[in-house]
CSV table of C-alpha atoms and ligand atoms in Angstrom, one decimal:
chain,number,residue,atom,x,y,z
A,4,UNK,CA,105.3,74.3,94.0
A,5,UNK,CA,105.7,77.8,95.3
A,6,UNK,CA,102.8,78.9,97.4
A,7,UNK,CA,100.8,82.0,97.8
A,8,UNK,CA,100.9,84.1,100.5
A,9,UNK,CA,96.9,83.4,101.3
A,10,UNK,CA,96.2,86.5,103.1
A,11,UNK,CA,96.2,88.3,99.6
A,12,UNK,CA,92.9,86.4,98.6
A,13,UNK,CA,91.0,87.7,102.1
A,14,UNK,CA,92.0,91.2,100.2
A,15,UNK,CA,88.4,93.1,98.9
A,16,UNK,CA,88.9,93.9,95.0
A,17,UNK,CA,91.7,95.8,94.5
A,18,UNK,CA,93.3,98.8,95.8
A,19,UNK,CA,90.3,102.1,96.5
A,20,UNK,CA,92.2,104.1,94.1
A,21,UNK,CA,93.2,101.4,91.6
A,22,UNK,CA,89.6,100.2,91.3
A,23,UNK,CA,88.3,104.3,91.1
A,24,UNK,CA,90.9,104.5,88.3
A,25,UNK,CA,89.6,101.6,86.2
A,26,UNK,CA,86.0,102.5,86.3
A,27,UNK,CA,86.9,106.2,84.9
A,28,UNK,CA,89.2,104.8,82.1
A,29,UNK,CA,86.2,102.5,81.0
A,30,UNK,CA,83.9,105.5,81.4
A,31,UNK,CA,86.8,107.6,79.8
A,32,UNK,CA,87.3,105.1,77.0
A,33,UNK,CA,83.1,105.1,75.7
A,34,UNK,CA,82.8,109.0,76.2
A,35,UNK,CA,86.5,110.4,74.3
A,36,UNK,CA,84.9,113.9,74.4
A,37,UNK,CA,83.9,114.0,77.7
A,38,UNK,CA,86.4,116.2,80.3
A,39,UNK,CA,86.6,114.2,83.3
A,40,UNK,CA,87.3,116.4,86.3
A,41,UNK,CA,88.8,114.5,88.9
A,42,UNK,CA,88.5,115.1,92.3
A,43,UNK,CA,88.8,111.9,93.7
A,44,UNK,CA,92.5,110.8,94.8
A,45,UNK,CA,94.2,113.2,96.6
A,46,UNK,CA,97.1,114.6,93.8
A,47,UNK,CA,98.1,117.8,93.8
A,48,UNK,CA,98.1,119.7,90.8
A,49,UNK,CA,100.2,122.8,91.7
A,50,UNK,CA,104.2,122.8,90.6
A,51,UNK,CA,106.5,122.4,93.3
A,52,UNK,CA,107.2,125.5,95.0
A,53,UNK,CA,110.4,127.4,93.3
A,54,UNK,CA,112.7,127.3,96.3
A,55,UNK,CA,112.1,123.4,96.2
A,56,UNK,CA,113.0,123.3,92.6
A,57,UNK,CA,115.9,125.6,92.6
A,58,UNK,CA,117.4,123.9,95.2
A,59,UNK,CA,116.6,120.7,93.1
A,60,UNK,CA,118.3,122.1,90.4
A,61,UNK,CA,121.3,122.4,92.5
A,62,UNK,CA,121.2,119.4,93.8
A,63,UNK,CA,121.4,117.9,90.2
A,64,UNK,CA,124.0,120.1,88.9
A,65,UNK,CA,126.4,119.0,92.0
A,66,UNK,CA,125.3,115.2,90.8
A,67,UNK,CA,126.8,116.1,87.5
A,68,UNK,CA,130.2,116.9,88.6
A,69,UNK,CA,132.7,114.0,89.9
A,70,UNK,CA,133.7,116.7,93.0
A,71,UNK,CA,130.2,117.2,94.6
A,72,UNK,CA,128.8,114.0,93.3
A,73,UNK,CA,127.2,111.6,96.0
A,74,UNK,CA,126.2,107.7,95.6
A,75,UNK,CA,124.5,106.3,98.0
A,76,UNK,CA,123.3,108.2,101.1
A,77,UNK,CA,122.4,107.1,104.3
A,78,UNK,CA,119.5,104.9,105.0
A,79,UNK,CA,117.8,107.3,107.1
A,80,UNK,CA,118.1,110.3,105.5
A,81,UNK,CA,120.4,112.8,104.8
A,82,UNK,CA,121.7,114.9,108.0
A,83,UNK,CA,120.8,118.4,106.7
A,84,UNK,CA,117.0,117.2,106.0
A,85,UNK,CA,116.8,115.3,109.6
A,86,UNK,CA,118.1,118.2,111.2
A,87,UNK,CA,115.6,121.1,109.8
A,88,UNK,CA,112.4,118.5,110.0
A,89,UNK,CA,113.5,118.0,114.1
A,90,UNK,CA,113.5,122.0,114.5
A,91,UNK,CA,111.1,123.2,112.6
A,92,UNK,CA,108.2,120.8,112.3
A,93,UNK,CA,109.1,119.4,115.9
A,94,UNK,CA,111.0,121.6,118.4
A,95,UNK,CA,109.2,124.9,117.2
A,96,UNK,CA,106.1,123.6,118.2
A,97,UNK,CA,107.7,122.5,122.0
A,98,UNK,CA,108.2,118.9,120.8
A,99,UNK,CA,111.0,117.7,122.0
A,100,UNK,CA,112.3,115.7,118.7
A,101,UNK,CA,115.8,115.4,117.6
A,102,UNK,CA,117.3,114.8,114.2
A,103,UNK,CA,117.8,111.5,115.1
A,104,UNK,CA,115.0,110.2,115.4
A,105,UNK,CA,113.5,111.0,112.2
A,106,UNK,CA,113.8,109.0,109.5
A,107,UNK,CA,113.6,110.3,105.8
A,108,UNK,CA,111.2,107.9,103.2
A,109,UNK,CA,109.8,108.0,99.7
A,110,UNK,CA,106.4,108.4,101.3
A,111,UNK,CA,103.8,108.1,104.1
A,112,UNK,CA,102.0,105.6,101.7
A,113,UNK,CA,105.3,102.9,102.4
A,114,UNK,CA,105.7,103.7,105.8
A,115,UNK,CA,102.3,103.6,107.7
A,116,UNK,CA,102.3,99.9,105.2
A,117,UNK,CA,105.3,98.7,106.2
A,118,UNK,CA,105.6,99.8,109.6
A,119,UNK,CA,103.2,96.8,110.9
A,120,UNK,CA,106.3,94.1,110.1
A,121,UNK,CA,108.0,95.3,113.1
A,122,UNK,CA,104.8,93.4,115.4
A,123,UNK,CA,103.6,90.4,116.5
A,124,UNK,CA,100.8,88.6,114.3
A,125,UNK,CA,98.6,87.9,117.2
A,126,UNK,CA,98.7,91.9,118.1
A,127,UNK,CA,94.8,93.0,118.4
A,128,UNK,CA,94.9,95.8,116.1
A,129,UNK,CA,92.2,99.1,116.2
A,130,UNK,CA,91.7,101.1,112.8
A,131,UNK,CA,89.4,103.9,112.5
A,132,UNK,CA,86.3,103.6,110.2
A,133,UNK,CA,86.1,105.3,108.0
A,134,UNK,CA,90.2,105.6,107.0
A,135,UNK,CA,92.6,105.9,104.7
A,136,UNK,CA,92.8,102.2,103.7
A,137,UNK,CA,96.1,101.1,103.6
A,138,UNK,CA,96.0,100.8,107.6
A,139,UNK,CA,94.0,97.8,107.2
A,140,UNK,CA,94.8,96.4,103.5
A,141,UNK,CA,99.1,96.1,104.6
A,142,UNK,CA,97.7,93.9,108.1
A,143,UNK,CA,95.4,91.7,106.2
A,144,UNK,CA,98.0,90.7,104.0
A,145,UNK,CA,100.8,90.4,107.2
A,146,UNK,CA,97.8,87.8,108.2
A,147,UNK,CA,96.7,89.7,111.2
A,148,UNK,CA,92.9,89.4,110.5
A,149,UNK,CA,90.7,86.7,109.9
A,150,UNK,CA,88.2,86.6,106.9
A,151,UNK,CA,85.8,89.6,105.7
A,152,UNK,CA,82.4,89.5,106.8
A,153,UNK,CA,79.7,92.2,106.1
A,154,UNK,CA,81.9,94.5,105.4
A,155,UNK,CA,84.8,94.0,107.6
A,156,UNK,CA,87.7,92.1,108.6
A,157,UNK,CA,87.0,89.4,112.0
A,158,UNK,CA,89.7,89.9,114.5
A,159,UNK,CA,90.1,93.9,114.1
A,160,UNK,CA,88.7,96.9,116.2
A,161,UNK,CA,87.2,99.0,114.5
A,162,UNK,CA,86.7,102.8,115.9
A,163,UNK,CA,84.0,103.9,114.2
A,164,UNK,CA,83.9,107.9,113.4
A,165,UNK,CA,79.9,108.6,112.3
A,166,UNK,CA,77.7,111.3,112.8
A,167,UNK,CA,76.7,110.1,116.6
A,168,UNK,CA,80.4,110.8,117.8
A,169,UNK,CA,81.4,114.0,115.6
A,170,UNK,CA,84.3,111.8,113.6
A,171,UNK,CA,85.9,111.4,116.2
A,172,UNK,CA,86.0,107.9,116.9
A,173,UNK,CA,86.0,106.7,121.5
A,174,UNK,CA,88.6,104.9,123.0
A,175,UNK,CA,88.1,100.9,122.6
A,176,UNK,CA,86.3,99.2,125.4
A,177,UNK,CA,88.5,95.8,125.1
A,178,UNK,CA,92.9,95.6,125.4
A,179,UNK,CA,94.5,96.6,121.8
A,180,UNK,CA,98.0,96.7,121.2
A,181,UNK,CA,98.0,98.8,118.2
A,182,UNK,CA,96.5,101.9,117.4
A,183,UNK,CA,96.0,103.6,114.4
A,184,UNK,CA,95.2,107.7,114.4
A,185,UNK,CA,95.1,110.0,111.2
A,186,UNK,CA,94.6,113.6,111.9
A,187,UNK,CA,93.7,115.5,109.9
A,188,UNK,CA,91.6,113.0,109.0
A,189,UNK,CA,91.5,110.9,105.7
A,190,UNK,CA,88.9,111.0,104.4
A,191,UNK,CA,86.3,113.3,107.0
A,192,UNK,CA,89.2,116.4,107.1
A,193,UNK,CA,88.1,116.3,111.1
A,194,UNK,CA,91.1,117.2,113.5
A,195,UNK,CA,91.3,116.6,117.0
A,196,UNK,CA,91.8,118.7,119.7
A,197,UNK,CA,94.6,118.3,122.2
A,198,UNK,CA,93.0,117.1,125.0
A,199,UNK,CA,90.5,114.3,122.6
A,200,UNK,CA,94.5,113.4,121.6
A,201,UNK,CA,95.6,113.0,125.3
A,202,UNK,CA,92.7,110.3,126.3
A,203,UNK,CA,94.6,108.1,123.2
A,204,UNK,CA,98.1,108.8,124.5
A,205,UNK,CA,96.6,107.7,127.9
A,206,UNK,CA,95.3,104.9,126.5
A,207,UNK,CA,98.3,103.9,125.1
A,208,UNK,CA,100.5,104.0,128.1
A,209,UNK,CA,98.3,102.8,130.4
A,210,UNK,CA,98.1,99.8,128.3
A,211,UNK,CA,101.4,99.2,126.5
A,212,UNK,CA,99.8,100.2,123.2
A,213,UNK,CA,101.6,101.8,120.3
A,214,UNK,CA,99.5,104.6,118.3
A,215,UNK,CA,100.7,104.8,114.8
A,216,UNK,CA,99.7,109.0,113.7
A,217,UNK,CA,99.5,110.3,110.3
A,218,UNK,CA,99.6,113.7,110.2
A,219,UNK,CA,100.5,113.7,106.4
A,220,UNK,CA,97.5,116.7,106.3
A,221,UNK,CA,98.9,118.7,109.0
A,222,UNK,CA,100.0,121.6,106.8
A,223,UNK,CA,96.4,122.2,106.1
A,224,UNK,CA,95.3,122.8,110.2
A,225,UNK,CA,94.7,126.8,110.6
A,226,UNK,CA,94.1,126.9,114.1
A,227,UNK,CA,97.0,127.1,116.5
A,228,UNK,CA,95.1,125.5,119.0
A,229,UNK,CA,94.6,122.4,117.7
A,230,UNK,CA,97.6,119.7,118.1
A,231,UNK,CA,99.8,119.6,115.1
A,232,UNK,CA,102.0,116.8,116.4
A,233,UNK,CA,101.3,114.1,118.9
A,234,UNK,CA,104.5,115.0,120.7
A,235,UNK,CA,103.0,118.3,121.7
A,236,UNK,CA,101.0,116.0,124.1
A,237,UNK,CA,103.0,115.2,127.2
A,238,UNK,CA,104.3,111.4,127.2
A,239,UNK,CA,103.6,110.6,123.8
A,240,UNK,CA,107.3,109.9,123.1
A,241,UNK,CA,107.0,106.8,124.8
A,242,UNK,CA,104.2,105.3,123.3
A,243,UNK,CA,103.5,107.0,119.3
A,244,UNK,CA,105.2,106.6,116.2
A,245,UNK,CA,104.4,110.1,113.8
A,246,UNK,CA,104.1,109.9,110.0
A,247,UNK,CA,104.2,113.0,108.1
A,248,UNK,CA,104.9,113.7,104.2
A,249,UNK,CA,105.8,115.9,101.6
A,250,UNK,CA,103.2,115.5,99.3
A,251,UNK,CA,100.0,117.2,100.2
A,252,UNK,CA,102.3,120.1,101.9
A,253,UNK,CA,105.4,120.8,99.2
A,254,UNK,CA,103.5,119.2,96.1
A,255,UNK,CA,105.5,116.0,96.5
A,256,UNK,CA,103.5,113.4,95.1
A,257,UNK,CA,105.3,112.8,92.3
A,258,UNK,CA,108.9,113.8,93.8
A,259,UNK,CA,108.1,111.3,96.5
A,260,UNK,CA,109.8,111.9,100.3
A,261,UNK,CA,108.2,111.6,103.4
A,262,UNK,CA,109.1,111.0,107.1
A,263,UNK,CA,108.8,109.1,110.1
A,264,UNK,CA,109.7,109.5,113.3
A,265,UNK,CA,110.0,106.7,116.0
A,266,UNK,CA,111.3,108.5,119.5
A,267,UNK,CA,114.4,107.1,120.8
A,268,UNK,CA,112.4,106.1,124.0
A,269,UNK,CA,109.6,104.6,122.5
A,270,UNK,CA,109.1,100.8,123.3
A,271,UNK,CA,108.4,97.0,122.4
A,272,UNK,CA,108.1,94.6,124.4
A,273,UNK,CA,109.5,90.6,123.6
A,274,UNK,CA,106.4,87.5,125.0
A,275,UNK,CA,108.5,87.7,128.2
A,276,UNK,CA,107.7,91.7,128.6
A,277,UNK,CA,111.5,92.4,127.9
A,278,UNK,CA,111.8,95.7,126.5
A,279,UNK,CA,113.1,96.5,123.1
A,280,UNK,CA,113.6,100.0,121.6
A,281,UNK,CA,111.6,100.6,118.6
A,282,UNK,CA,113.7,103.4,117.1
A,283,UNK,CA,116.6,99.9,117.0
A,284,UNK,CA,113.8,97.6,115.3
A,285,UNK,CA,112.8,100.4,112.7
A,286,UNK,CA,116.7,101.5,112.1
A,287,UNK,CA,117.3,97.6,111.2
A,288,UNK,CA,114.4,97.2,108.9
A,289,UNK,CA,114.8,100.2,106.9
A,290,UNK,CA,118.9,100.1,107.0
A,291,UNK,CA,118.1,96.2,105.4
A,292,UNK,CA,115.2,96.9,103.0
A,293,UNK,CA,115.4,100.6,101.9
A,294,UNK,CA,118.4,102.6,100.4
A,295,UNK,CA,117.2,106.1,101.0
A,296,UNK,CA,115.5,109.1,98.6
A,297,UNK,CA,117.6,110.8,96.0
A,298,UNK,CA,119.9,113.3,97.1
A,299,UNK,CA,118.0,116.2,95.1
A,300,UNK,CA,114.7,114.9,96.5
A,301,UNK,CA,116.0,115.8,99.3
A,302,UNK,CA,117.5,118.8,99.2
A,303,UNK,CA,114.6,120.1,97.6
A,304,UNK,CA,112.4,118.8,100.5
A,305,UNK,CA,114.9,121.1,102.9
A,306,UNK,CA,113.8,124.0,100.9
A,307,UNK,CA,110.6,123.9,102.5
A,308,UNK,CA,111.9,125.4,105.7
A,309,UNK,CA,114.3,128.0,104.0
A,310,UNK,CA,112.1,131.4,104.4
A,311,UNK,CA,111.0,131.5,100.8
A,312,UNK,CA,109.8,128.2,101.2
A,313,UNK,CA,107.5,128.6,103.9
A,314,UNK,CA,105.9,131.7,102.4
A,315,UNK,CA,105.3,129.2,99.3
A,316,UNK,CA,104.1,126.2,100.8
A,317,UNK,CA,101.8,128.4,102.7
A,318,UNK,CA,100.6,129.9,99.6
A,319,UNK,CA,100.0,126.1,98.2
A,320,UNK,CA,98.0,124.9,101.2
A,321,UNK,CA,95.7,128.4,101.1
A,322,UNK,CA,95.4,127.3,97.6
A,323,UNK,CA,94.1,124.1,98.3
A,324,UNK,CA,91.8,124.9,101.1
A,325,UNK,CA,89.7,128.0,99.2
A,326,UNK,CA,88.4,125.0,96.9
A,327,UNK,CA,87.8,122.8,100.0
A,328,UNK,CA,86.0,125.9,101.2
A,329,UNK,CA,84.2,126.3,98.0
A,330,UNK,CA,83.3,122.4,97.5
A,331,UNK,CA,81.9,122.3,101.4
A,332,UNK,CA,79.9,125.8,100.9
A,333,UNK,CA,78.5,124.5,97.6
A,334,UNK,CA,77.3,121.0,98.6
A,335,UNK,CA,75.7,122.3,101.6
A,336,UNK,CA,74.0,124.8,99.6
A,337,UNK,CA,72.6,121.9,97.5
A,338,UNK,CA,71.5,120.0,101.0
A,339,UNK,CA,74.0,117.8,101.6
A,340,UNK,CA,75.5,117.3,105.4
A,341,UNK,CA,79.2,118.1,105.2
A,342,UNK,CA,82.7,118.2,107.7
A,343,UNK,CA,86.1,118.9,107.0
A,344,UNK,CA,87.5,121.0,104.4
A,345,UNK,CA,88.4,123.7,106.9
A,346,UNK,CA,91.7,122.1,108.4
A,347,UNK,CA,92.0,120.1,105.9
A,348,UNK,CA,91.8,119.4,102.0
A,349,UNK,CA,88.9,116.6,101.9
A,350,UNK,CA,84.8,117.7,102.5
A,351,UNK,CA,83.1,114.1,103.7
A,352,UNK,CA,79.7,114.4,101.9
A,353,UNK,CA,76.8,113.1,103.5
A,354,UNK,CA,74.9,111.4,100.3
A,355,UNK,CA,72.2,109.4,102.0
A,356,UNK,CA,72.6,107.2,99.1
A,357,UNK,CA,75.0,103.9,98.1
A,358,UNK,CA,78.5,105.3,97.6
A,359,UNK,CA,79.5,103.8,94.7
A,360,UNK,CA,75.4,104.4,93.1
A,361,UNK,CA,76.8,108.7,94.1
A,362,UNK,CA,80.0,107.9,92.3
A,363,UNK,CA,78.6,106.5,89.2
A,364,UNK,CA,75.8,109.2,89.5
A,365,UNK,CA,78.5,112.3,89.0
A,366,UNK,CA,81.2,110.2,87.1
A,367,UNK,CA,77.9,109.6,84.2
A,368,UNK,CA,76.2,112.7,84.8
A,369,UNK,CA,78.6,115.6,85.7
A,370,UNK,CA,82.0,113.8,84.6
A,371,UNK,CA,83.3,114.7,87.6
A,372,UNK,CA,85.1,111.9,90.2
A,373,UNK,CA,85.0,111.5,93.7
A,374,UNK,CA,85.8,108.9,96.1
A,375,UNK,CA,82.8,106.3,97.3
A,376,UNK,CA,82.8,106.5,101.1
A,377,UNK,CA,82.5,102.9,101.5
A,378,UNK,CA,86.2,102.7,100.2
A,379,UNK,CA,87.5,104.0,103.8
A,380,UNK,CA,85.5,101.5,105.8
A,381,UNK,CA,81.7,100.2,106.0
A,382,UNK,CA,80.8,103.8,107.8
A,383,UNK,CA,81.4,105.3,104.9
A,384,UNK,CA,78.9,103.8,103.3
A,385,UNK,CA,76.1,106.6,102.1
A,386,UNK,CA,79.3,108.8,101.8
A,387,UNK,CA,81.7,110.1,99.5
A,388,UNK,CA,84.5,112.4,99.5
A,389,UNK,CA,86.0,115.4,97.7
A,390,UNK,CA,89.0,116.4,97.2
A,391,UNK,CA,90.2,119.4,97.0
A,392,UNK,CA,93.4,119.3,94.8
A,393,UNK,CA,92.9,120.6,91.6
A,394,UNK,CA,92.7,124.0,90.1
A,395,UNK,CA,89.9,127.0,91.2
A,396,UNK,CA,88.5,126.6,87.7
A,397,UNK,CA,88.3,123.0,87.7
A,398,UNK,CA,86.4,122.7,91.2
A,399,UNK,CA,84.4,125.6,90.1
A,400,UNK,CA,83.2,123.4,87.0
A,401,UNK,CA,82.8,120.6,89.0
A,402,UNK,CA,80.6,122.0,91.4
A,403,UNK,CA,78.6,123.8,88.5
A,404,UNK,CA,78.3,120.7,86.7
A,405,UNK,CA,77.5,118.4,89.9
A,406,UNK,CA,74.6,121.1,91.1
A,407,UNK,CA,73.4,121.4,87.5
A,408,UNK,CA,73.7,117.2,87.5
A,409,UNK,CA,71.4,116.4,91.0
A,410,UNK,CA,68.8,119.1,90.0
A,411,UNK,CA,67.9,116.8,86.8
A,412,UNK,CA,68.6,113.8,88.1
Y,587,LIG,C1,94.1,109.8,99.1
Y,587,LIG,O1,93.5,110.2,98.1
Y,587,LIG,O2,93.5,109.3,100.0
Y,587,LIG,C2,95.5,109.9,99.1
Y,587,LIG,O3,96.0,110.7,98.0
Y,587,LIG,C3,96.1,108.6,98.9
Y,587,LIG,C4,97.6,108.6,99.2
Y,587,LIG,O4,98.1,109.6,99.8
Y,587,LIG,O5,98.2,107.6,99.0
């Protein structure tokens, strides 16, 4: 008889995103004429930039000759693509990174799920709450939480990010072994300052922890000040793992490549407190389980840091972020409390109302879609979130059609 793996049926529903989608196809489905405006995942809608495709189209070209063509690459990532990531996104910025330890994906999405393989099941995890919820869904399914109860997982931490604390969840009071960060955040769009980021790295080496960062927002963060890598903060090499992506910066969601990068002198420890280097346990699992992104994925990714490229990527992410402008102006305007959408692409709309009620409100009303709060953790329950990736004439409808919605509703 083959079995189940039993930790799928502690799962909630399915996936946030997979469950949004199906309510707007049945809604989609008994209203054909209706122009759904959708602001709820976060996909970009802006071409790739064209360095990134002309450097694709190069890539593809050299593919289709038997002289420059390449087969399989390496596990890790192509050299050229290590190498500019470690200067530019890491070394610029005073991090000390090298090529080496950065390791090329298809996406942030795979990498923050998988990464939890290479632990213990009896870890004591923390995840923030309200958060992107793939942190918690990929551990309940490795079986390292008990059952759901009123809204929540037994056996997890959870650091809650509300209104009382300013999003930005405290340090736990108990021992956990594994942290999870996301900054700029998904879904409030709060950042963290560098010394709010230094109490967690702290933390984490004062008590063995690992902190797992996603930083796939970080292209969005205008201010200078405010910590674009944990790696800028002293001693984090030995104790965080950094996950950053293409998507929301280059327009990469469909293209799909990502990053990670595990610091060669970041460690594990065995149940006899041996040491073990992570950087070796990551190398192994991805070297066994993953065959690397497309060559012109890749080169097209490197095309980010070629001068063109950053003028353009720039130009994508000020795009973005004078809709995330516009949706947080609006919606306070119309009396709502509202963070983020300043250093990042996501306003976290206070609705003081059932999240999903909110969602069905503007999905019926104003045809427009946003994400139910309570989909990134029970504090995000009264919540919901917009996104700001779409085009200035789409959000301006939206927001005309969601203030026009709540005034006769
Ligand atoms: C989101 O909307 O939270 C993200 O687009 C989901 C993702 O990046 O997988």
């Amino acid at each position: 008889m083959i079995r189940m793996n039993e930790n799928y049926l502690k799962l909630q529903a399915s996936y946030l995103f997979a469950q949004i989608a199906q309510r707007v196809n049945a809604y989609q489905a008994q209203n054909p004429q209706q122009k759904i405006i959708r602001l709820g995942i976060g996909d970009v809608t802006r071409a790739l930039p064209a360095a990134c495709i002309a450097a694709f189209h190069r890539a593809v070209e050299e593919m289709a000759n038997d002289a420059t063509f390449r087969g399989y690459g390496p596990e890790q990532g192509y050299e050229f693509l290590r190498e500019k990531i470690a200067v530019h996104d890491f070394q610029a910025r005073g991090a000390d990174i090298s090529a080496d330890e950065v390791f090329i994906s298809d996406g942030a999405k795979c990498d923050t799920g998988n990464f939890q393989e290479l632990f213990a099941q009896d870890i004591r995890i923390a995840i923030p709450d309200p958060v992107y919820p793939v942190y918690i869904d990929t551990n309940v399914m490795a079986g390292r939480t008990a059952t759901w109860r009123n809204g929540r997982y037994e056996g997890v931490v959870y650091l809650e990010s509300t209104e009382a604390n300013d999003y930005i969840p405290q340090l736990p009071q108990e021992n956990v072994d594994l942290i999870y960060l996301c900054f700029p955040n998904n879904p409030t769009g709060r950042t963290i300052t560098k010394e709010q980021l230094r109490a967690w790295v702290e933390y984490a080496r004062a008590h063995r922890a690992l902190i797992l960062y996603d930083a796939a927002y970080v292209e969005f963060i205008r201010d200078d000040e405010l910590p674009q890598s944990i790696y800028e903060i002293e001693g984090a090499q030995e104790v965080a793992v950094e996950f950053r992506s293409f998507s929301k910066t280059a327009g990469f969601t469909g293209t799909r490549c990502a990053y990670t990068v595990v610091p060669r002198r970041c460690q594990v420890y065995d149940a006899q407190g041996n040491r073990h280097s992570l950087h070796a346990l990551w190398d192994r699992r991805q070297s066994t389980k993953f065959n690397g992104v497309s060559y012109p994925v890749q080169r097209a990714a490197e095309a980010v840091f070629s001068p063109e490229g950053k003028v353009q990527v720039r130009a994508l992410s000020d795009y973005y972020l004078t809709n995330a402008r516009l949706i947080r102006e609006t919606m306070a305007k119309l009396g709502f409390a509202c963070v983020g959408g300043e250093h990042a692409p996501y306003v976290w709309i206070k609705t003081g109302m059932d999240s999903w009620a909110f969602f069905d409100l503007l999905l019926h009303k104003a045809g427009v879609v946003c994400t139910p709060g309570v989909g990134f953790g029970s504090c995000g329950e009264g919540y919901v979130r917009l996104s700001a990736f779409n085009s200035h004439e789409n959000v301006r409808e939206a927001l005309q059609r969601i203030s026009h919605a709540l005034a006769h509703s």
